[in-house]
Short mmCIF file of N, CA, C and O in Angstrom, two decimals:
data_model
loop_
_atom_site.label_atom_id
_atom_site.label_comp_id
_atom_site.label_asym_id
_atom_site.label_seq_id
_atom_site.Cartn_x
_atom_site.Cartn_y
_atom_site.Cartn_z
N ILE A 1 -86.79 34.28 -81.96
CA ILE A 1 -87.89 35.46 -82.31
C ILE A 1 -87.41 35.91 -83.62
O ILE A 1 -86.31 36.23 -83.94
N SER A 2 -88.38 36.05 -84.41
CA SER A 2 -88.11 36.57 -85.86
C SER A 2 -89.45 37.39 -86.16
O SER A 2 -90.33 37.25 -85.78
N GLY A 3 -89.25 38.12 -87.34
CA GLY A 3 -90.23 38.89 -87.78
C GLY A 3 -89.89 40.29 -87.94
O GLY A 3 -88.62 40.74 -87.61
N ASP A 4 -90.41 41.04 -88.66
CA ASP A 4 -90.15 42.36 -88.97
C ASP A 4 -90.35 43.40 -87.75
O ASP A 4 -91.25 43.16 -86.91
N TYR A 5 -89.61 44.35 -87.72
CA TYR A 5 -89.97 45.50 -86.82
C TYR A 5 -90.12 46.97 -87.39
O TYR A 5 -89.44 47.28 -88.33
N PRO A 6 -91.30 47.59 -87.19
CA PRO A 6 -92.31 47.17 -86.22
C PRO A 6 -93.06 46.06 -86.94
O PRO A 6 -93.08 45.86 -88.09
N LEU A 7 -93.64 44.99 -86.01
CA LEU A 7 -94.29 43.91 -86.46
C LEU A 7 -95.48 44.37 -87.54
O LEU A 7 -96.07 45.11 -87.25
N THR A 8 -95.60 43.59 -88.57
CA THR A 8 -96.56 43.82 -89.54
C THR A 8 -97.69 42.69 -89.40
O THR A 8 -98.57 42.86 -90.18
N SER A 9 -97.49 41.92 -88.46
CA SER A 9 -98.55 40.95 -88.18
C SER A 9 -98.81 40.60 -86.72
O SER A 9 -97.82 41.22 -85.98
N ASP A 10 -99.62 39.74 -86.32
CA ASP A 10 -99.57 39.35 -84.99
C ASP A 10 -98.95 38.09 -84.65
O ASP A 10 -99.08 37.29 -83.71
N ASP A 11 -98.00 37.66 -85.63
CA ASP A 11 -97.37 36.43 -85.56
C ASP A 11 -95.85 36.60 -85.66
O ASP A 11 -95.18 36.58 -86.68
N PRO A 12 -95.20 36.87 -84.36
CA PRO A 12 -93.71 37.20 -84.40
C PRO A 12 -92.82 36.03 -84.57
O PRO A 12 -91.69 36.10 -84.38
N ASP A 13 -93.19 34.90 -84.65
CA ASP A 13 -92.54 33.51 -84.85
C ASP A 13 -91.65 33.41 -83.63
O ASP A 13 -90.56 33.01 -83.75
N LEU A 14 -92.23 33.38 -82.41
CA LEU A 14 -91.51 33.03 -81.22
C LEU A 14 -91.29 31.72 -80.95
O LEU A 14 -92.25 30.94 -80.88
N ASP A 15 -90.12 31.22 -80.85
CA ASP A 15 -89.84 29.84 -80.51
C ASP A 15 -89.56 29.65 -79.13
O ASP A 15 -88.44 30.03 -78.58
N GLN A 16 -90.46 29.23 -78.34
CA GLN A 16 -90.43 29.13 -76.86
C GLN A 16 -89.65 27.90 -76.49
O GLN A 16 -89.36 27.77 -75.35
N ASP A 17 -89.07 27.04 -77.52
CA ASP A 17 -88.23 25.99 -77.12
C ASP A 17 -86.82 26.39 -77.58
O ASP A 17 -85.93 25.45 -77.64
N ALA A 18 -86.53 27.64 -77.65
CA ALA A 18 -85.14 27.92 -78.13
C ALA A 18 -84.09 27.56 -77.04
O ALA A 18 -82.95 27.32 -77.41
N LEU A 19 -84.40 27.67 -75.82
CA LEU A 19 -83.43 27.37 -74.66
C LEU A 19 -83.40 25.83 -74.35
O LEU A 19 -84.46 25.33 -73.86
N THR A 20 -82.41 25.18 -74.60
CA THR A 20 -82.38 23.78 -74.31
C THR A 20 -81.13 23.44 -73.26
O THR A 20 -80.06 24.19 -73.44
N ILE A 21 -81.31 22.45 -72.48
CA ILE A 21 -80.21 21.97 -71.69
C ILE A 21 -79.32 21.26 -72.61
O ILE A 21 -79.77 20.73 -73.70
N THR A 22 -78.10 20.94 -72.08
CA THR A 22 -77.25 20.35 -73.26
C THR A 22 -77.57 18.80 -73.54
O THR A 22 -77.11 18.48 -74.73
N ASN A 23 -78.51 18.13 -73.01
CA ASN A 23 -78.99 16.95 -73.54
C ASN A 23 -80.17 16.89 -74.47
O ASN A 23 -80.79 15.94 -74.87
N GLY A 24 -80.47 18.29 -74.97
CA GLY A 24 -81.60 18.46 -75.82
C GLY A 24 -82.89 18.55 -75.15
O GLY A 24 -83.87 18.81 -76.02
N VAL A 25 -83.27 18.47 -74.01
CA VAL A 25 -84.40 18.53 -73.21
C VAL A 25 -84.75 20.15 -73.01
O VAL A 25 -83.90 20.86 -72.74
N ASN A 26 -85.90 20.56 -73.45
CA ASN A 26 -86.20 22.01 -73.40
C ASN A 26 -86.14 22.53 -71.93
O ASN A 26 -86.50 21.58 -70.97
N SER A 27 -85.73 23.63 -71.76
CA SER A 27 -85.63 24.16 -70.46
C SER A 27 -86.88 24.87 -70.01
O SER A 27 -87.61 25.34 -70.72
N THR A 28 -87.19 24.44 -68.82
CA THR A 28 -88.40 25.16 -68.08
C THR A 28 -87.90 26.24 -67.20
O THR A 28 -88.65 26.77 -66.54
N MET A 29 -86.65 26.62 -67.25
CA MET A 29 -86.11 27.68 -66.31
C MET A 29 -86.40 29.14 -66.73
O MET A 29 -86.12 30.01 -65.92
N GLY A 30 -86.90 29.47 -67.82
CA GLY A 30 -87.23 30.78 -68.27
C GLY A 30 -85.95 31.55 -68.51
O GLY A 30 -84.95 31.34 -67.97
N SER A 31 -86.03 32.58 -69.35
CA SER A 31 -85.00 33.52 -69.62
C SER A 31 -84.65 34.33 -68.59
O SER A 31 -85.67 34.68 -67.97
N SER A 32 -83.39 34.61 -68.13
CA SER A 32 -83.00 35.57 -67.17
C SER A 32 -82.20 36.58 -67.64
O SER A 32 -81.85 37.68 -66.97
N GLY A 33 -81.83 36.70 -68.95
CA GLY A 33 -81.04 37.81 -69.55
C GLY A 33 -80.73 37.59 -70.89
O GLY A 33 -80.65 36.50 -71.52
N MET A 34 -80.59 38.71 -71.76
CA MET A 34 -80.27 38.75 -73.09
C MET A 34 -79.40 39.85 -73.47
O MET A 34 -79.40 40.90 -72.83
N VAL A 35 -78.41 39.52 -74.38
CA VAL A 35 -77.46 40.48 -74.98
C VAL A 35 -77.45 40.34 -76.54
O VAL A 35 -77.38 39.33 -76.97
N TYR A 36 -77.67 41.41 -77.17
CA TYR A 36 -77.74 41.38 -78.77
C TYR A 36 -76.28 41.81 -79.01
O TYR A 36 -76.00 43.14 -78.67
N LEU A 37 -75.55 41.32 -79.86
CA LEU A 37 -74.29 41.73 -80.18
C LEU A 37 -73.66 41.12 -81.38
O LEU A 37 -73.77 39.99 -81.75
N ASP A 38 -73.47 41.96 -82.43
CA ASP A 38 -73.07 41.73 -83.80
C ASP A 38 -73.64 40.51 -84.29
O ASP A 38 -73.17 39.41 -84.67
N ASP A 39 -75.09 40.63 -84.61
CA ASP A 39 -75.92 39.78 -85.23
C ASP A 39 -76.17 38.38 -84.51
O ASP A 39 -76.65 37.53 -85.02
N TYR A 40 -75.81 38.37 -83.14
CA TYR A 40 -76.15 37.27 -82.40
C TYR A 40 -76.79 37.80 -81.13
O TYR A 40 -76.71 38.71 -80.63
N LEU A 41 -77.89 36.86 -80.72
CA LEU A 41 -78.65 36.93 -79.62
C LEU A 41 -78.15 35.91 -78.46
O LEU A 41 -78.09 34.84 -78.81
N TYR A 42 -77.54 36.32 -77.32
CA TYR A 42 -77.04 35.55 -76.38
C TYR A 42 -78.18 35.53 -75.31
O TYR A 42 -78.60 36.54 -74.81
N VAL A 43 -78.60 34.38 -74.77
CA VAL A 43 -79.73 34.30 -73.81
C VAL A 43 -79.29 33.45 -72.69
O VAL A 43 -78.76 32.37 -72.94
N THR A 44 -79.45 33.71 -71.47
CA THR A 44 -79.28 32.94 -70.25
C THR A 44 -80.55 32.61 -69.56
O THR A 44 -81.68 33.24 -69.95
N ASN A 45 -80.46 31.57 -68.81
CA ASN A 45 -81.53 31.40 -67.89
C ASN A 45 -81.27 30.86 -66.66
O ASN A 45 -80.07 30.88 -66.29
N PHE A 46 -82.26 30.78 -65.78
CA PHE A 46 -81.97 30.42 -64.41
C PHE A 46 -81.40 29.01 -64.10
O PHE A 46 -81.14 28.71 -62.96
N GLY A 47 -81.35 28.19 -65.05
CA GLY A 47 -80.86 26.83 -64.99
C GLY A 47 -79.49 26.74 -65.48
O GLY A 47 -78.84 25.69 -65.48
N GLY A 48 -78.60 27.77 -65.70
CA GLY A 48 -77.25 27.86 -66.08
C GLY A 48 -76.97 27.82 -67.56
O GLY A 48 -75.95 27.27 -67.86
N VAL A 49 -77.99 27.82 -68.37
CA VAL A 49 -77.80 27.58 -69.80
C VAL A 49 -77.46 29.09 -70.42
O VAL A 49 -78.14 29.88 -70.17
N VAL A 50 -76.61 29.04 -71.35
CA VAL A 50 -76.32 30.20 -72.28
C VAL A 50 -76.42 29.69 -73.65
O VAL A 50 -75.90 28.82 -74.01
N VAL A 51 -77.23 30.48 -74.44
CA VAL A 51 -77.53 29.97 -75.80
C VAL A 51 -77.07 31.13 -76.77
O VAL A 51 -77.33 32.33 -76.29
N LYS A 52 -76.45 30.87 -77.75
CA LYS A 52 -76.11 31.88 -78.91
C LYS A 52 -76.86 31.63 -80.20
O LYS A 52 -76.72 30.53 -80.69
N ILE A 53 -77.71 32.62 -80.46
CA ILE A 53 -78.61 32.51 -81.73
C ILE A 53 -78.11 33.47 -82.76
O ILE A 53 -78.05 34.53 -82.46
N ASP A 54 -77.84 32.82 -83.93
CA ASP A 54 -77.53 33.85 -85.27
C ASP A 54 -78.82 34.39 -85.43
O ASP A 54 -79.80 33.74 -85.94
N THR A 55 -79.05 35.81 -85.41
CA THR A 55 -80.25 36.45 -85.68
C THR A 55 -80.46 36.59 -87.20
O THR A 55 -81.68 36.96 -87.49
N THR A 56 -79.44 36.41 -88.03
CA THR A 56 -79.90 36.36 -89.28
C THR A 56 -80.48 35.12 -89.91
O THR A 56 -81.30 35.09 -90.92
N SER A 57 -80.06 33.92 -89.30
CA SER A 57 -80.77 32.70 -89.69
C SER A 57 -81.87 32.16 -88.69
O SER A 57 -82.55 31.24 -89.11
N GLY A 58 -81.61 32.55 -87.56
CA GLY A 58 -82.52 31.99 -86.53
C GLY A 58 -82.09 30.79 -85.87
O GLY A 58 -82.75 30.27 -85.10
N ILE A 59 -80.77 30.48 -86.33
CA ILE A 59 -80.32 29.05 -85.80
C ILE A 59 -79.53 29.26 -84.42
O ILE A 59 -78.65 30.15 -84.37
N THR A 60 -79.70 28.38 -83.60
CA THR A 60 -78.91 28.40 -82.42
C THR A 60 -77.55 27.84 -82.79
O THR A 60 -77.51 26.61 -83.30
N THR A 61 -76.56 28.59 -82.52
CA THR A 61 -75.12 28.20 -83.11
C THR A 61 -74.33 27.61 -82.01
O THR A 61 -73.31 26.92 -82.33
N ASN A 62 -74.57 27.84 -80.85
CA ASN A 62 -73.88 27.28 -79.68
C ASN A 62 -74.70 27.33 -78.30
O ASN A 62 -75.38 28.34 -78.25
N THR A 63 -74.36 26.31 -77.39
CA THR A 63 -74.82 26.38 -76.16
C THR A 63 -73.93 25.97 -75.15
O THR A 63 -73.01 25.10 -75.28
N ALA A 64 -74.02 26.61 -74.12
CA ALA A 64 -72.99 26.23 -72.86
C ALA A 64 -73.95 25.88 -71.80
O ALA A 64 -75.08 26.53 -71.41
N PHE A 65 -73.51 25.15 -70.84
CA PHE A 65 -74.17 24.83 -69.61
C PHE A 65 -73.14 25.05 -68.55
O PHE A 65 -72.24 24.33 -68.41
N LEU A 66 -73.50 26.09 -67.68
CA LEU A 66 -72.59 26.40 -66.54
C LEU A 66 -72.91 25.57 -65.26
O LEU A 66 -73.93 25.77 -64.60
N GLU A 67 -72.44 24.42 -65.30
CA GLU A 67 -72.75 23.34 -64.45
C GLU A 67 -71.95 23.40 -63.11
O GLU A 67 -70.91 23.68 -62.88
N ILE A 68 -72.77 23.12 -61.94
CA ILE A 68 -72.12 23.19 -60.58
C ILE A 68 -71.53 21.73 -60.25
O ILE A 68 -72.25 20.90 -60.03
N ASP A 69 -70.25 21.78 -60.29
CA ASP A 69 -69.43 20.70 -60.02
C ASP A 69 -69.88 19.34 -60.38
O ASP A 69 -70.13 18.40 -59.66
N SER A 70 -70.24 19.07 -61.69
CA SER A 70 -70.66 17.81 -62.17
C SER A 70 -71.83 17.24 -61.44
O SER A 70 -72.04 15.99 -61.38
N THR A 71 -72.80 18.14 -61.08
CA THR A 71 -73.87 17.72 -60.42
C THR A 71 -75.19 17.61 -61.19
O THR A 71 -76.19 16.79 -60.87
N GLY A 72 -75.19 18.03 -62.39
CA GLY A 72 -76.16 18.10 -63.32
C GLY A 72 -77.08 19.18 -63.21
O GLY A 72 -77.97 19.44 -63.91
N TYR A 73 -76.84 20.10 -62.31
CA TYR A 73 -77.58 21.38 -62.01
C TYR A 73 -76.70 22.52 -62.31
O TYR A 73 -75.40 22.52 -62.25
N GLY A 74 -77.37 23.47 -62.99
CA GLY A 74 -76.59 24.78 -63.30
C GLY A 74 -76.75 25.80 -62.42
O GLY A 74 -77.62 25.93 -61.64
N TYR A 75 -75.89 26.67 -62.57
CA TYR A 75 -75.79 27.82 -61.76
C TYR A 75 -77.02 28.71 -62.15
O TYR A 75 -77.33 28.98 -63.10
N PRO A 76 -77.90 29.27 -61.10
CA PRO A 76 -78.88 30.12 -61.31
C PRO A 76 -78.42 31.62 -61.71
O PRO A 76 -78.43 32.35 -60.91
N LEU A 77 -78.31 31.67 -63.10
CA LEU A 77 -77.94 32.80 -63.62
C LEU A 77 -79.02 33.92 -63.71
O LEU A 77 -80.03 33.60 -64.17
N ASN A 78 -78.83 35.16 -63.21
CA ASN A 78 -79.93 36.22 -63.22
C ASN A 78 -79.47 37.55 -63.69
O ASN A 78 -80.07 38.67 -63.33
N GLY A 79 -78.23 37.62 -64.12
CA GLY A 79 -77.82 38.89 -64.71
C GLY A 79 -76.79 38.69 -65.93
O GLY A 79 -76.11 37.55 -66.04
N PHE A 80 -76.95 39.47 -66.86
CA PHE A 80 -76.17 39.18 -68.17
C PHE A 80 -75.75 40.49 -68.76
O PHE A 80 -76.73 41.34 -68.88
N CYS A 81 -74.58 40.62 -69.35
CA CYS A 81 -74.20 42.07 -69.93
C CYS A 81 -72.86 41.64 -70.79
O CYS A 81 -72.39 40.53 -70.80
N TYR A 82 -72.27 42.55 -71.42
CA TYR A 82 -71.06 42.49 -72.14
C TYR A 82 -70.10 43.73 -71.89
O TYR A 82 -70.75 44.88 -71.45
N ASP A 83 -68.89 43.64 -72.22
CA ASP A 83 -68.00 44.74 -72.01
C ASP A 83 -67.82 45.49 -73.32
O ASP A 83 -67.45 45.03 -74.25
N PRO A 84 -68.33 46.91 -73.29
CA PRO A 84 -68.33 47.61 -74.62
C PRO A 84 -66.85 47.71 -75.11
O PRO A 84 -66.79 48.04 -76.32
N ASP A 85 -65.91 47.77 -74.22
CA ASP A 85 -64.64 47.89 -74.57
C ASP A 85 -64.00 46.65 -75.02
O ASP A 85 -62.91 46.57 -75.55
N ASN A 86 -64.61 45.52 -74.89
CA ASN A 86 -64.00 44.09 -75.26
C ASN A 86 -65.25 43.31 -75.47
O ASN A 86 -65.65 42.42 -74.70
N THR A 87 -65.81 43.52 -76.62
CA THR A 87 -67.10 42.73 -76.95
C THR A 87 -67.04 41.23 -77.19
O THR A 87 -68.11 40.60 -77.52
N ASN A 88 -65.97 40.73 -76.96
CA ASN A 88 -65.77 39.32 -76.96
C ASN A 88 -66.00 38.64 -75.55
O ASN A 88 -66.23 37.45 -75.48
N LYS A 89 -66.23 39.60 -74.62
CA LYS A 89 -66.48 39.10 -73.23
C LYS A 89 -67.86 39.37 -72.67
O LYS A 89 -68.36 40.61 -72.94
N LEU A 90 -68.55 38.26 -72.39
CA LEU A 90 -69.87 38.47 -71.86
C LEU A 90 -69.82 38.05 -70.32
O LEU A 90 -68.69 37.47 -69.87
N TYR A 91 -70.72 38.66 -69.46
CA TYR A 91 -70.54 38.32 -68.20
C TYR A 91 -71.97 38.05 -67.75
O TYR A 91 -72.96 38.63 -68.00
N ALA A 92 -72.00 36.88 -66.89
CA ALA A 92 -73.18 36.45 -66.23
C ALA A 92 -73.02 36.45 -64.68
O ALA A 92 -71.89 36.09 -64.26
N THR A 93 -74.05 36.70 -64.02
CA THR A 93 -74.03 36.75 -62.51
C THR A 93 -75.06 35.92 -61.93
O THR A 93 -76.12 35.54 -62.50
N GLY A 94 -74.89 35.48 -60.74
CA GLY A 94 -75.76 34.68 -60.00
C GLY A 94 -75.69 35.36 -58.57
O GLY A 94 -74.76 35.61 -57.82
N THR A 95 -76.91 35.44 -57.95
CA THR A 95 -77.03 36.11 -56.59
C THR A 95 -76.88 35.21 -55.45
O THR A 95 -76.67 35.51 -54.48
N GLY A 96 -76.70 33.90 -55.85
CA GLY A 96 -76.72 32.83 -54.78
C GLY A 96 -78.00 32.35 -54.26
O GLY A 96 -78.17 31.55 -53.41
N ILE A 97 -79.03 32.85 -54.92
CA ILE A 97 -80.37 32.28 -54.47
C ILE A 97 -80.73 31.00 -55.19
O ILE A 97 -80.57 30.95 -56.36
N ASP A 98 -81.17 29.89 -54.58
CA ASP A 98 -81.70 28.79 -55.20
C ASP A 98 -83.07 28.94 -55.31
O ASP A 98 -83.92 29.01 -54.52
N PHE A 99 -83.49 29.11 -56.59
CA PHE A 99 -84.87 29.38 -56.91
C PHE A 99 -85.89 28.36 -56.79
O PHE A 99 -86.96 28.39 -56.88
N ASP A 100 -85.30 27.12 -56.45
CA ASP A 100 -86.20 25.98 -56.10
C ASP A 100 -86.58 26.07 -54.55
O ASP A 100 -87.79 25.85 -54.22
N THR A 101 -85.64 26.51 -53.76
CA THR A 101 -86.11 26.69 -52.32
C THR A 101 -86.10 27.94 -51.78
O THR A 101 -86.49 28.28 -50.54
N ASN A 102 -85.68 29.03 -52.72
CA ASN A 102 -85.67 30.41 -52.19
C ASN A 102 -84.80 30.59 -51.21
O ASN A 102 -84.80 31.58 -50.40
N MET A 103 -83.62 29.85 -51.07
CA MET A 103 -82.78 29.99 -49.84
C MET A 103 -81.48 30.49 -50.52
O MET A 103 -81.04 30.26 -51.65
N TYR A 104 -80.55 31.14 -49.82
CA TYR A 104 -79.30 31.47 -50.25
C TYR A 104 -78.11 30.57 -49.95
O TYR A 104 -78.18 29.87 -49.16
N ALA A 105 -77.23 30.40 -50.95
CA ALA A 105 -76.22 29.59 -50.66
C ALA A 105 -74.67 30.20 -51.35
O ALA A 105 -74.91 30.73 -52.61
N ASP A 106 -73.81 30.40 -50.54
CA ASP A 106 -72.59 31.00 -51.26
C ASP A 106 -72.12 30.42 -52.40
O ASP A 106 -71.62 31.06 -53.34
N ALA A 107 -72.31 29.02 -52.51
CA ALA A 107 -71.75 28.21 -53.63
C ALA A 107 -72.41 28.66 -54.95
O ALA A 107 -71.88 28.40 -55.95
N LEU A 108 -73.48 29.39 -54.87
CA LEU A 108 -74.30 29.61 -56.09
C LEU A 108 -74.21 30.93 -56.50
O LEU A 108 -74.58 31.35 -57.66
N ALA A 109 -73.52 31.82 -55.73
CA ALA A 109 -73.14 33.26 -56.00
C ALA A 109 -71.83 33.28 -56.71
O ALA A 109 -70.96 32.54 -56.62
N GLY A 110 -71.83 34.26 -57.89
CA GLY A 110 -70.70 34.46 -58.50
C GLY A 110 -70.77 35.17 -59.91
O GLY A 110 -71.92 35.85 -60.08
N LEU A 111 -69.75 35.45 -60.46
CA LEU A 111 -69.70 36.29 -61.79
C LEU A 111 -68.78 35.38 -62.72
O LEU A 111 -67.67 35.10 -62.22
N TRP A 112 -69.29 35.13 -63.83
CA TRP A 112 -68.73 34.34 -64.79
C TRP A 112 -68.33 35.00 -66.04
O TRP A 112 -69.21 35.86 -66.56
N GLU A 113 -67.08 35.05 -66.54
CA GLU A 113 -66.84 35.59 -67.68
C GLU A 113 -67.04 34.53 -68.92
O GLU A 113 -66.45 33.51 -68.69
N ILE A 114 -67.67 34.97 -70.02
CA ILE A 114 -67.88 34.08 -70.91
C ILE A 114 -67.38 34.55 -72.19
O ILE A 114 -67.70 35.73 -72.57
N ASN A 115 -66.63 33.79 -72.98
CA ASN A 115 -66.19 34.14 -74.33
C ASN A 115 -67.33 34.13 -75.30
O ASN A 115 -68.09 33.10 -75.41
N ALA A 116 -67.48 35.19 -75.97
CA ALA A 116 -68.73 35.46 -76.94
C ALA A 116 -68.69 34.61 -78.10
O ALA A 116 -69.70 34.19 -78.84
N ASP A 117 -67.35 34.00 -78.59
CA ASP A 117 -67.19 33.26 -79.67
C ASP A 117 -67.76 31.88 -79.55
O ASP A 117 -68.41 31.26 -80.17
N ASP A 118 -67.11 31.15 -78.44
CA ASP A 118 -67.19 29.71 -78.22
C ASP A 118 -68.01 29.40 -77.00
O ASP A 118 -68.26 28.31 -76.63
N LEU A 119 -68.43 30.58 -76.13
CA LEU A 119 -69.17 30.35 -74.94
C LEU A 119 -68.25 29.56 -73.76
O LEU A 119 -68.99 29.05 -73.04
N THR A 120 -67.07 29.36 -74.01
CA THR A 120 -66.25 28.96 -72.83
C THR A 120 -66.38 29.99 -71.72
O THR A 120 -66.46 31.06 -71.93
N TYR A 121 -66.37 29.48 -70.45
CA TYR A 121 -66.41 30.22 -69.35
C TYR A 121 -65.45 30.09 -68.25
O TYR A 121 -64.82 29.08 -68.07
N THR A 122 -65.27 31.17 -67.47
CA THR A 122 -64.31 30.97 -66.28
C THR A 122 -65.05 31.68 -65.15
O THR A 122 -65.85 32.57 -65.23
#
């Protein structure tokens, strides 16, 4: 997303293809959370993707894929925040709901700590 605030036109330059899976295919999972921190916009989606966008240039600088046990499927992330006392740490959550089947699974629920610099996670 780029443009002046408040918008001076009806064209905010929204790039709907900003979220990509690690193989370069555009994600159809939709955004599930955003955090703006130190000139970067971090965006998560329901497919387990975390994207770091430099808001001064509009360039995606890093992408992480929180994959479930080498299955090719990502954790369905649906909460995202950062720690104001340690801004190098982002947190993503999953409720355990499989959004394809609308069923709960323990293996999909969790809390992940994400390093804001390189998007490594635990």
